[in-house]
Every structure is written in C-alpha cells, then in structure tokens.
Amino acid sequence: RDDRVLARLKRIDGHSYEARVVRFLGNKPERVLGVFEEMGWGGRGRIVPTDKRARQEYTVEPDDRGQAVAGDLVWVEPLGAPGGARGGARGKGARARVLERLGSMRDPKTVSLIAIAAKDIPFEFPPDALRQAEASTVAPMGQREDLRQVPLITIDGEDARDFDDAVFAEPDGDANNKGGWRLLVAIADVSWYVRPDDALDRSAQRRGNSVYFPDRVVPMLPEQLSNGWCSLRPHEDRPVLAVRMRIDAEGKLLSHRFSRAMMRSAARLTYTRVQAAHDGAPDEEVAPLIDGVIKPLYGAYRALAEGRANRGVIDLDLPERKILLDDKGRIVDIATRERLDSHKLIEEFMICANVAAAEALESRRMVCMYRVHEPPDPVKVEALTQFLQSLDIPFGSSGRVRPADFNRVLQRTVDSPYARMINEMILRSQSQAIYSPANAGHFGLALQRYAHFTSPIRRYADLLVHRGLIAAFGLGEGGLPSGAEKDFPELGDTISNAERRAVAAERDANDRYIALFLADRVGASFTGRVNGVTRFGLFVTLDETGADGLIPIRSLGSEYFEHDETMHCLVGRSTGTRLYLGDRVTVKLTEAEVITGGLLLELDKVIESAWPSGGPTGGPSGGRANRQPPQRTNRRGRPANIKHSGKSGQNKRAKKRGR
C-alpha cells in the first residue's frame, strides 16, 4: 500500500487496463533536490529546485535548515504553507525541511552529483557486493582455450580505465574465400565473477549500466572487477569469452565459433596512436605491431565497412562534444570528439561480434536479450516526408521505408545549408532502441538480428547474452539458469529504463557543466543554428560549444508569432517574418543557470537561412540573409511580450520561466 511503481499499461477492453510493474520506485515521502540560498535575515533560507520543470521555490525556516549553508546542494522535504498541513502543498510561501546535504555548488564536482541524485542513480555498492568483489581472484585456466600467444590488443580512448574488448585479424587462407578475413574478438569474462542472483548480480541488475560524466564514472561493477580482474590489462592473464569469425571480402559474416578462453593483451593502445601508426607515424611501442596486427585489422575493417555500405546503414553526421576538465574538476575546454577510422574499426568489429552472438543463441534456440531498433513511426515518417517535399527532396517509396531511403536524403543534402537540420530531423524520426527477448531486428544498422555482447563490464544486457552463450554451448559455470527466460520481458523493460535514465543524467550533467563554463560570458555574442522550433521559442545550438539554449518567444518583440509545425518555423502575422529550423543565427547569451543547466539567448540576426531560395513554394519569404528580428519595445525600452498561438496555460508558464 502507498508504494510507488513504474508500470506498463495494456488495454484489456474499452474501460480496463492491465498493469505490469516495471520498476519499484519506493514509498519514501516526496523529496525535492535543490540549492540552499540564504534569505538574508534570521537564518531563513530558500530552496531553488534543480529541475527545470519545477515551478515552486521553498522557504526554509531556521529550525529546518540543519547544517545547510549557502550554495549547498540538498534534498528537502516539502512541508506545506506556514501553519498548514504537512504533505507538500505548493502554494505561495510553501515551506521545506532540509533532509540531506550532498555537497557545495562551489565545488565543480558537485555538478554531476545533481544528475546522480535527481535521476536516482545507485551510487554506492551494497556491502555484500563489495565483499564479493574484494574476494575475487584470478580465474583458473581449466578447460579454457589458450589464446595467450595470439597478439590480441585493446584499443580505447586515452582516458579509459577499463578495457573489456580485444581484437585480432588475419587473412583467411581458404582458397574459397578469396579476399576474406578471420577475426577474433575477445570480451572480458564477467560471467565468471558475477553469477546469477548473487550480490554482485543483484547490484548490477539494479544499475543496469555504467553512467559516464565528465568528472567521474558510476560503474555497473565495483572497481575491483571493472578496473581489475575484468579489465584486459596488457601482459596479464585474463579470462575471456571469445568469438572466432570468418567474413568474406564484402564483410559478410560466414561463420562463427564461441569459446571460453584465457588471453594476454599484447598492448593497450589508443585510437589516436593506432590511427597515427596506420597513417605512417607509429610510436616505439606500436611499430613492431604494424605488419602483424595493425595492417590486418584495417584490412578486415575495409571489408566490414563495405558490408556496412551494402546494407545501407543510416549514416548520420552529428558531431559529439567532449567536456575537458583539469585535475580540480574545472572546465578547461569543450571540444569536438574525433571520429577516426580507428574508432570505426572497433565499432565494426563489435557489431560483427554482436551479430554472431545473436545468431549463435538463435541456432541453439536459447533465449536472447536482443537489441531492438524498430522502424520509425509512420506518422513521423509522413511528417518528415512532407517537410522534405517542401525542399523538393524526394523521400521514401511506395513500400516500407528503408534505411537506404534516409541515406539518399543525407547524401543529397550533405553540402547544403540545411544538412545539419536534415540530420537532426532524421534522428528525431527514429524509434528508440530497447532491449527485448522478442526480436524485431535493428532498423538503423539494417540487421535482422542483433544483441549486445561486447561490454559486459558496463551493460547488464551483455552479461545476459554471455550467460546465454555459456549455457547454450556448455562452456562451464555461470551460465543462464533453467527457467530464466520467463524473467526476460521484465528484465528487458528494466534495463531499457536504466539506459534511458543514464542518458538523461549524462545529458543533464553536460548541460550544467556547459552553463558553468559560459556563466562568465553572459552578454557575449555567439553564432549557432536553430535546432528546434516550438510554440514558446527557438532552441539554438551554439557553434563554439555545442550547447543548446532557448530564445524565448517573449524576447522576439511584440509581433504575434504563430507556430507552423509542418514547416518547423515561427511566422510573424504582421510582417510575414519566418524563423526556420536550421537557420544560422547570431545570438547574445542573457542567462546561464548552473543549477538547472539552462541557457537563455536573445536573437541578434539571421545570418543564413535554411531556405536559401527565400522559403517554400507559395510561402512568405523567410530566406533573406541578415534578417533582423522585430525589436518593438514597451514604455521602459525593453522587448514587449507578444501573443502567440497554442495552449495558453502551458505557454504562459513557459514564457514566464524562459525554458
């Protein structure tokens, strides 16, 4: 009774639903995460919530503040209005009591704590799980295949601390497979250390995956395993689950064989070092590996890349940003992540191994936790089609939409002013990938079956696949127990939700770090591109940092703007001024709120329209470069609020908050 749960609803008839519990949310009283600020008299304070959507600040009386000081990140319990009943009334003057201090906002490392706390990400391991991890030792050789003489290498980022995959390739000597390759992918044998329903397993299942922030990692497994026994450190024996694969010259997977093995990594390399070696500038450690290891890896990669192109994998071009911190957790730069062939090489090897795992489990009729990416919703496809037609870009066919249809659009618009906009819109049209024991294929990768096998250190789904392979092929202890398949539907929901939670937490933390980075540049001008058009304003991605900020519709002047959802633009009723998705603009930063991660912007001018020809056929011109936004002011010389279409209550709140 009174428990809070996340449930999936299924309609039984016109009036009834069946609910299946996905996750238990607990029965704790309502809590609010916020920052404590002094009110300047009598020891009273106020709480500014960290949630952008929160509409209520709280007053904290001296007796309810505990040890909180100005700038502390705290959990509080709403108490209601002064003299009123307890239980979270949210009227004017609502009170709260500090329950727990988490850290000071003066410490940059507190930024990620906000996301960890707000998303309820498990941060501390249970004592029994830690004891189990600390008692772990080297796995015995037993009946494992001996791969210690094979020059397997790991390739990761410079800042990686856990190395859970190693690769090797060589030409296939079979005369019937001319130009083909033999691949070997070895993955840390986490299933040896984490057994079904033990303390580590229960903890890992609850976490679902590791979560990555600029200043820290919240790992799925304790450090003794993730950075120790399950990390493929160079020149140390490590247990692995290995897959040997044969591919043809066009990257088609011909056969595969799984085994439990023992390996010894020949080198811990990075993407940049491997790419430099391939480009003719190897360092001292990599030079001896060029002919026997590096060149064959790239040879096999070229075949896999051809297979990828033949399948028609959706190939979006959306740069990813990386926040760089110093040793004190302060931001020193926000850079674009490099996308080298060495990155793509590892990605293609892992995809091939993942396909092999799904095929192997199917061949033995063993339950599999598939990575499912269903085709896009027809409604979204139709909206995208109409938008592309307004640009005179044909899309789709009379039959079912295919990944190749999206690629044709991307290739046609690659050098156009609206290339970034098209990439964003195609991404938004896609379904969200999930984990499920019911296979529906992977649309984005153009694959009939796909499962995650290559990262059991950081994803629980991969651990389930490892256990399935061990049970299916009789590879020893730690396999999937009999009857486990009945829990897979619920497990799929659980780990899919955990993944969404992690993505949201990582995004929120990055937003706050960027706001902190830009806080001392309020008033500065930036260039950017409109990446979202809503009834309450324009979202703009800044070129310099990749940060997203909002231009509130109230800041555009007094003209009445209407939201054209089909054309993704705001239309001025009086002047016909159009502000489009994809417009390049200059903006001024007016607010950078570290607590919520929100950026508020003011439009200066449109410097390049997403509609270079002046707008869609028959529509008002919106393509004039250097369009100036309407600058009507009120009696105080400030931009006047304007009316706009839409649901008034929602839009008024959005305008008032500026988010």
XYZ file of C-alpha atoms in Angstrom, residues 119-630:
512
model
C 17.809 10.557 -11.577
C 18.105 8.247 -8.567
C 21.187 6.506 -9.941
C 22.553 3.961 -7.443
C 25.869 5.423 -6.327
C 27.124 3.210 -3.513
C 27.515 -0.553 -3.742
C 25.859 -2.767 -1.115
C 28.394 -4.097 1.430
C 27.854 -7.726 0.359
C 28.577 -6.834 -3.274
C 31.789 -5.061 -2.274
C 32.881 -8.008 -0.134
C 32.278 -10.371 -3.044
C 34.274 -8.174 -5.436
C 37.164 -7.829 -2.984
C 37.318 -11.618 -2.562
C 37.634 -12.187 -6.324
C 40.851 -13.750 -7.610
C 42.362 -14.804 -10.913
C 40.180 -17.238 -12.854
C 41.637 -20.740 -13.307
C 42.728 -21.936 -16.738
C 40.632 -25.110 -16.502
C 39.230 -26.119 -19.889
C 39.655 -22.663 -21.408
C 41.132 -22.243 -24.867
C 44.676 -20.814 -24.625
C 44.909 -17.563 -26.599
C 47.872 -16.132 -24.707
C 50.179 -16.380 -27.728
C 47.753 -14.531 -30.032
C 48.716 -10.815 -30.250
C 45.312 -9.514 -29.239
C 45.287 -5.766 -28.490
C 42.864 -3.367 -26.835
C 42.059 -0.016 -28.476
C 40.318 2.606 -26.342
C 40.307 6.317 -25.573
C 43.196 7.974 -23.778
C 41.198 8.362 -20.567
C 39.758 4.814 -20.492
C 40.401 2.800 -17.338
C 38.592 -0.439 -18.161
C 39.450 -2.476 -21.234
C 36.820 -5.109 -21.897
C 37.390 -5.937 -25.591
C 40.434 -7.078 -27.559
C 40.767 -7.687 -31.306
C 42.902 -9.546 -33.830
C 42.579 -10.264 -37.560
C 44.404 -12.165 -40.277
C 43.730 -13.021 -43.931
C 41.597 -16.110 -44.471
C 43.762 -18.832 -46.017
C 40.772 -20.618 -47.517
C 41.035 -20.541 -51.309
C 37.229 -20.481 -51.479
C 37.157 -17.191 -49.558
C 39.486 -15.028 -51.604
C 39.937 -11.618 -50.010
C 38.214 -12.823 -46.831
C 39.370 -12.446 -43.245
C 39.446 -14.287 -39.950
C 38.507 -12.154 -36.968
C 38.976 -12.795 -33.272
C 37.135 -10.702 -30.681
C 37.771 -11.461 -27.004
C 35.498 -9.976 -24.319
C 36.155 -9.930 -20.562
C 34.512 -12.959 -18.929
C 32.411 -11.054 -16.403
C 30.078 -14.053 -16.054
C 32.853 -15.957 -14.247
C 32.851 -13.392 -11.440
C 29.184 -12.328 -11.431
C 26.835 -15.303 -11.074
C 23.041 -15.284 -11.393
C 21.323 -13.829 -8.305
C 24.477 -13.301 -6.248
C 25.173 -9.960 -4.533
C 27.090 -8.530 -7.491
C 24.402 -9.650 -9.914
C 21.578 -8.035 -7.950
C 23.532 -4.787 -7.727
C 24.437 -4.834 -11.437
C 20.840 -5.549 -12.453
C 19.609 -2.608 -10.388
C 22.151 -0.276 -12.010
C 21.598 -1.655 -15.498
C 24.661 0.041 -16.924
C 27.575 2.299 -16.102
C 26.930 6.045 -16.281
C 29.602 8.403 -17.620
C 30.056 12.007 -16.526
C 32.845 14.466 -17.368
C 34.376 14.107 -13.896
C 33.508 10.532 -12.901
C 32.006 7.183 -13.810
C 29.266 5.491 -11.836
C 30.200 1.902 -12.729
C 27.903 -1.080 -13.003
C 30.504 -3.220 -11.212
C 32.891 -2.380 -8.349
C 36.353 -1.151 -9.297
C 37.986 -4.413 -8.202
C 36.289 -6.014 -11.206
C 35.703 -3.201 -13.713
C 39.263 -1.916 -13.498
C 40.812 -5.124 -12.180
C 40.025 -8.768 -12.890
C 37.623 -7.952 -15.751
C 39.893 -5.400 -17.399
C 42.123 -6.791 -20.152
C 45.334 -5.208 -18.917
C 48.424 -5.629 -21.092
C 50.742 -8.572 -20.371
C 48.417 -10.066 -17.722
C 46.365 -13.256 -17.984
C 42.661 -12.526 -18.216
C 39.634 -14.824 -18.730
C 37.514 -14.002 -21.777
C 34.576 -15.168 -23.828
C 35.961 -15.228 -27.372
C 34.373 -15.466 -30.786
C 36.226 -16.514 -33.942
C 34.558 -15.243 -37.106
C 35.090 -15.571 -40.848
C 33.952 -12.834 -43.206
C 34.182 -12.585 -46.979
C 35.738 -9.753 -48.983
C 32.474 -7.784 -48.745
C 32.191 -8.080 -44.978
C 29.503 -10.767 -44.900
C 29.657 -12.977 -41.809
C 30.196 -16.555 -42.960
C 30.708 -18.470 -39.706
C 31.465 -18.053 -36.017
C 32.562 -20.101 -33.028
C 32.398 -19.130 -29.350
C 34.732 -20.386 -26.632
C 35.800 -19.596 -23.123
C 39.487 -18.708 -23.189
C 42.474 -17.152 -21.464
C 44.286 -14.279 -23.174
C 47.164 -11.913 -22.527
C 46.863 -8.488 -24.176
C 49.904 -7.617 -26.296
C 49.337 -3.864 -25.891
C 46.939 -1.266 -24.516
C 46.610 1.130 -27.458
C 44.525 4.233 -28.092
C 42.539 5.320 -31.129
C 44.920 8.180 -31.910
C 48.054 6.008 -31.642
C 46.601 3.275 -33.837
C 45.456 5.812 -36.431
C 48.869 7.504 -36.411
C 50.545 4.132 -36.936
C 48.224 3.315 -39.816
C 48.968 6.728 -41.343
C 52.713 6.074 -41.236
C 53.780 7.579 -37.899
C 53.928 4.710 -35.372
C 55.421 5.250 -31.933
C 58.042 2.956 -30.440
C 55.543 0.525 -28.891
C 53.268 0.282 -31.928
C 55.973 -0.039 -34.612
C 56.592 -3.804 -34.077
C 52.828 -4.432 -34.399
C 52.335 -2.728 -37.773
C 52.645 -5.685 -40.133
C 51.289 -8.488 -37.982
C 48.479 -6.671 -36.156
C 47.608 -3.141 -37.347
C 47.557 -3.697 -41.114
C 45.379 -6.842 -40.913
C 42.938 -5.030 -38.613
C 42.486 -2.262 -41.169
C 42.215 -4.804 -43.971
C 39.368 -6.558 -42.198
C 37.819 -3.184 -41.362
C 37.685 -2.224 -45.048
C 35.726 -5.415 -45.765
C 33.346 -4.760 -42.861
C 32.893 -1.146 -43.981
C 31.920 -2.374 -47.445
C 29.369 -4.685 -45.884
C 28.006 -1.773 -43.885
C 27.653 0.324 -47.031
C 25.967 -2.545 -48.881
C 23.402 -2.934 -46.090
C 22.584 0.760 -46.217
C 23.161 1.584 -42.535
C 21.792 5.020 -41.599
C 24.884 7.234 -41.567
C 24.117 10.394 -39.586
C 26.711 13.160 -39.307
C 26.162 14.700 -35.880
C 29.337 15.818 -34.075
C 29.713 14.792 -30.438
C 31.149 17.162 -27.845
C 33.592 16.298 -25.069
C 33.949 18.332 -21.873
C 37.571 18.547 -20.735
C 38.334 19.104 -17.039
C 41.501 19.837 -15.107
C 42.576 17.876 -12.019
C 40.361 20.078 -9.823
C 37.260 19.378 -11.878
C 37.189 22.770 -13.582
C 36.259 23.004 -17.266
C 39.188 23.914 -19.490
C 37.591 23.308 -22.878
C 34.666 21.834 -24.784
C 35.973 20.028 -27.841
C 34.513 18.011 -30.706
C 35.255 14.305 -30.388
C 37.427 12.984 -33.177
C 35.898 10.403 -35.469
C 38.852 8.416 -36.814
C 38.944 5.231 -38.873
C 40.340 3.535 -35.760
C 37.059 4.343 -33.968
C 35.081 2.923 -36.873
C 37.302 -0.166 -36.967
C 36.467 -1.109 -33.384
C 32.806 -0.256 -33.925
C 32.563 -2.594 -36.931
C 34.390 -5.443 -35.155
C 31.985 -5.119 -32.218
C 28.907 -5.032 -34.474
C 30.079 -8.204 -36.211
C 30.599 -9.944 -32.856
C 27.173 -8.790 -31.665
C 25.511 -10.230 -34.759
C 27.394 -13.507 -34.224
C 26.146 -13.698 -30.633
C 22.511 -13.240 -31.686
C 22.863 -15.836 -34.459
C 24.564 -18.312 -32.118
C 21.800 -18.074 -29.498
C 19.104 -18.435 -32.151
C 20.839 -21.510 -33.562
C 20.532 -23.208 -30.156
C 17.036 -21.825 -29.527
C 18.313 -20.121 -26.417
C 16.553 -17.041 -25.070
C 18.350 -13.875 -26.183
C 18.173 -10.289 -24.947
C 18.088 -8.605 -28.339
C 18.986 -5.019 -29.026
C 15.875 -3.971 -30.914
C 15.505 -0.875 -33.072
C 12.133 -0.900 -34.793
C 11.311 1.032 -37.980
C 10.212 4.631 -37.420
C 6.628 5.507 -36.625
C 4.691 6.055 -39.903
C 3.319 9.318 -38.506
C 6.857 10.664 -38.031
C 7.864 9.413 -41.458
C 4.898 11.182 -43.048
C 5.777 14.442 -41.280
C 9.394 14.136 -42.436
C 8.247 13.340 -45.978
C 6.070 16.450 -46.159
C 8.877 18.620 -44.855
C 11.385 17.222 -47.357
C 8.878 17.699 -50.187
C 8.780 21.405 -49.340
C 12.523 21.379 -50.082
C 11.943 19.498 -53.342
C 13.725 16.460 -51.884
C 12.050 13.142 -52.746
C 11.856 10.619 -49.956
C 10.714 7.049 -49.472
C 8.937 4.779 -51.842
C 5.538 3.215 -52.319
C 6.506 0.374 -49.972
C 8.020 0.204 -46.496
C 10.641 2.823 -45.664
C 14.220 1.512 -45.569
C 17.467 2.849 -44.063
C 18.747 3.439 -47.605
C 15.927 5.950 -48.136
C 17.298 8.097 -45.317
C 20.853 7.765 -46.655
C 19.844 9.048 -50.074
C 18.484 12.186 -48.437
C 21.635 12.618 -46.341
C 23.892 12.207 -49.363
C 21.878 14.625 -51.460
C 21.974 17.360 -48.812
C 25.498 16.823 -47.447
C 26.813 20.171 -48.737
C 23.594 22.136 -48.353
C 22.958 24.872 -45.744
C 20.352 22.643 -44.133
C 22.482 19.487 -43.896
C 22.676 19.661 -40.094
C 18.933 20.267 -39.884
C 18.213 17.194 -42.047
C 20.491 15.042 -39.893
C 18.691 16.211 -36.748
C 15.237 15.625 -38.215
C 16.088 12.135 -39.435
C 17.436 11.305 -35.968
C 14.238 12.563 -34.354
C 12.117 10.473 -36.707
C 13.706 7.234 -35.495
C 12.306 4.868 -32.882
C 14.115 4.455 -29.587
C 16.226 1.311 -29.307
C 15.290 -1.072 -26.487
C 16.247 -4.443 -25.027
C 13.762 -7.236 -25.553
C 13.626 -11.056 -25.852
C 11.283 -10.544 -28.836
C 13.374 -9.948 -31.932
C 12.200 -7.176 -34.251
C 15.558 -6.515 -35.914
C 17.745 -3.417 -35.855
C 16.470 -0.887 -38.384
C 19.299 1.639 -38.038
C 22.009 -0.980 -38.623
C 19.919 -2.774 -41.262
C 20.287 -6.096 -39.430
C 17.752 -8.899 -38.970
C 19.107 -9.829 -35.538
C 21.370 -8.027 -33.128
C 22.365 -8.404 -29.470
C 24.831 -6.600 -27.214
C 27.719 -8.920 -26.346
C 30.849 -6.758 -26.227
C 30.597 -4.699 -22.997
C 29.537 -6.849 -20.021
C 31.567 -4.628 -17.664
C 29.213 -1.710 -18.294
C 25.932 -3.190 -19.644
C 23.796 -5.796 -17.925
C 22.250 -6.832 -21.259
C 25.668 -8.046 -22.425
C 26.093 -10.122 -19.280
C 22.780 -11.853 -20.006
C 23.968 -12.649 -23.536
C 27.231 -14.087 -22.155
C 25.294 -16.319 -19.788
C 23.056 -17.480 -22.614
C 26.070 -18.436 -24.749
C 27.695 -20.304 -21.851
C 24.521 -22.294 -21.239
C 23.791 -22.890 -24.928
C 27.257 -24.199 -25.788
C 28.135 -25.900 -22.484
C 31.039 -23.576 -21.701
C 31.142 -24.160 -17.947
C 29.938 -22.353 -14.849
C 27.952 -19.125 -14.660
C 25.536 -19.814 -17.493
C 21.890 -18.802 -17.677
C 19.891 -20.957 -15.224
C 16.951 -23.048 -16.344
C 13.706 -21.072 -16.421
C 15.435 -17.694 -16.667
C 13.593 -16.907 -19.889
C 10.365 -16.171 -18.014
C 12.009 -13.100 -16.436
C 13.403 -11.702 -19.690
C 10.419 -9.495 -20.686
C 10.545 -7.664 -17.353
C 14.350 -7.571 -17.402
C 14.244 -6.013 -20.863
C 11.999 -3.238 -19.581
C 14.178 -2.722 -16.509
C 17.478 -2.328 -18.334
C 15.902 -0.251 -21.118
C 14.619 2.164 -18.460
C 18.044 2.181 -16.784
C 19.634 3.107 -20.108
C 17.203 5.987 -20.624
C 17.890 7.130 -17.064
C 21.650 7.110 -17.733
C 21.319 9.030 -20.998
C 19.149 11.670 -19.320
C 21.586 12.008 -16.403
C 24.593 12.351 -18.697
C 22.799 14.960 -20.804
C 21.687 16.957 -17.765
C 25.197 16.933 -16.272
C 26.717 18.098 -19.561
C 24.160 20.922 -19.752
C 25.116 22.102 -16.274
C 28.840 21.891 -16.961
C 28.394 23.940 -20.124
C 26.299 26.521 -18.251
C 29.098 26.747 -15.668
C 31.637 27.170 -18.473
C 29.615 30.001 -20.034
C 28.482 31.706 -16.822
C 31.161 34.391 -17.008
C 30.368 35.121 -20.666
C 26.829 36.408 -20.182
C 26.353 39.278 -22.611
C 28.714 37.808 -25.210
C 27.616 37.047 -28.757
C 27.763 33.622 -30.399
C 26.902 32.032 -33.711
C 24.686 28.986 -33.864
C 21.902 27.189 -35.653
C 18.220 26.813 -34.788
C 17.732 23.152 -33.848
C 14.200 23.316 -32.508
C 11.074 25.386 -33.085
C 8.282 25.365 -30.501
C 5.249 27.428 -29.572
C 7.265 29.144 -26.862
C 10.510 29.899 -28.690
C 13.527 28.720 -30.633
C 16.229 26.323 -29.457
C 19.685 27.150 -30.789
C 22.851 25.033 -30.804
C 25.933 27.216 -30.386
C 28.797 26.514 -32.790
C 31.599 27.036 -30.282
C 30.485 24.649 -27.566
C 27.591 22.619 -28.970
C 25.476 23.976 -26.114
C 21.714 24.296 -26.564
C 19.951 27.447 -25.439
C 16.446 28.894 -25.716
C 15.368 32.127 -27.353
C 12.065 32.757 -25.512
C 9.317 33.903 -27.825
C 8.748 36.852 -25.488
C 12.163 38.227 -26.466
C 11.281 38.486 -30.187
C 9.242 41.654 -29.811
C 5.550 42.447 -29.793
C 4.551 40.804 -33.072
C 2.109 37.900 -32.959
C 4.028 34.746 -33.946
C 2.347 31.505 -34.951
C 3.985 28.094 -34.858
C 3.894 26.259 -38.197
C 4.509 22.646 -37.162
C 4.667 21.318 -40.712
C 7.301 23.799 -41.879
C 9.077 23.921 -38.484
C 9.072 27.683 -38.226
C 7.621 30.681 -36.390
C 5.642 33.033 -38.637
C 5.075 36.700 -37.819
C 1.453 37.544 -38.516
C 2.074 41.208 -39.373
C 5.353 41.135 -41.315
C 5.477 37.534 -42.512
C 8.886 37.154 -40.880
C 9.787 33.466 -40.702
C 12.285 31.879 -38.337
C 13.076 28.354 -39.504
C 14.544 25.212 -38.104
C 18.088 25.178 -39.482
C 18.569 28.967 -39.673
C 22.111 30.109 -38.844
C 21.918 32.947 -36.361
C 23.919 35.207 -34.100
C 22.641 35.408 -30.540
C 23.533 37.035 -27.255
C 23.772 34.975 -24.080
C 21.488 36.567 -21.496
C 21.493 33.920 -18.755
C 23.485 30.794 -17.847
C 21.817 28.986 -14.938
C 24.199 26.400 -13.475
C 21.600 24.938 -11.107
C 19.270 23.838 -13.905
C 21.722 23.851 -16.825
C 19.527 26.290 -18.742
C 20.831 28.886 -21.206
C 18.709 31.847 -22.298
C 19.556 33.623 -25.530
C 18.455 36.715 -27.389
C 18.272 36.736 -31.182
C 20.546 39.234 -32.907
C 20.052 38.338 -36.560
C 19.635 35.504 -39.031
C 22.877 35.270 -40.992
C 21.976 32.315 -43.215
C 18.532 30.899 -43.816
C 17.766 27.208 -44.023
C 15.708 28.277 -47.057
C 18.270 29.879 -49.368
C 15.703 30.339 -52.152
C 13.512 32.501 -49.964
C 11.218 29.937 -48.426
C 8.950 27.118 -49.552
C 6.865 27.499 -52.677
C 3.914 29.770 -52.102
C 5.020 30.844 -48.628
C 6.151 34.236 -47.345
C 9.835 34.902 -47.855
C 11.939 33.762 -44.953
C 15.245 33.332 -46.704
C 16.708 36.850 -46.637
C 20.157 36.822 -45.062
C 20.746 39.147 -42.130
C 17.050 39.234 -41.260
C 16.563 41.381 -38.193
C 14.051 40.188 -35.598
C 11.263 42.568 -34.665
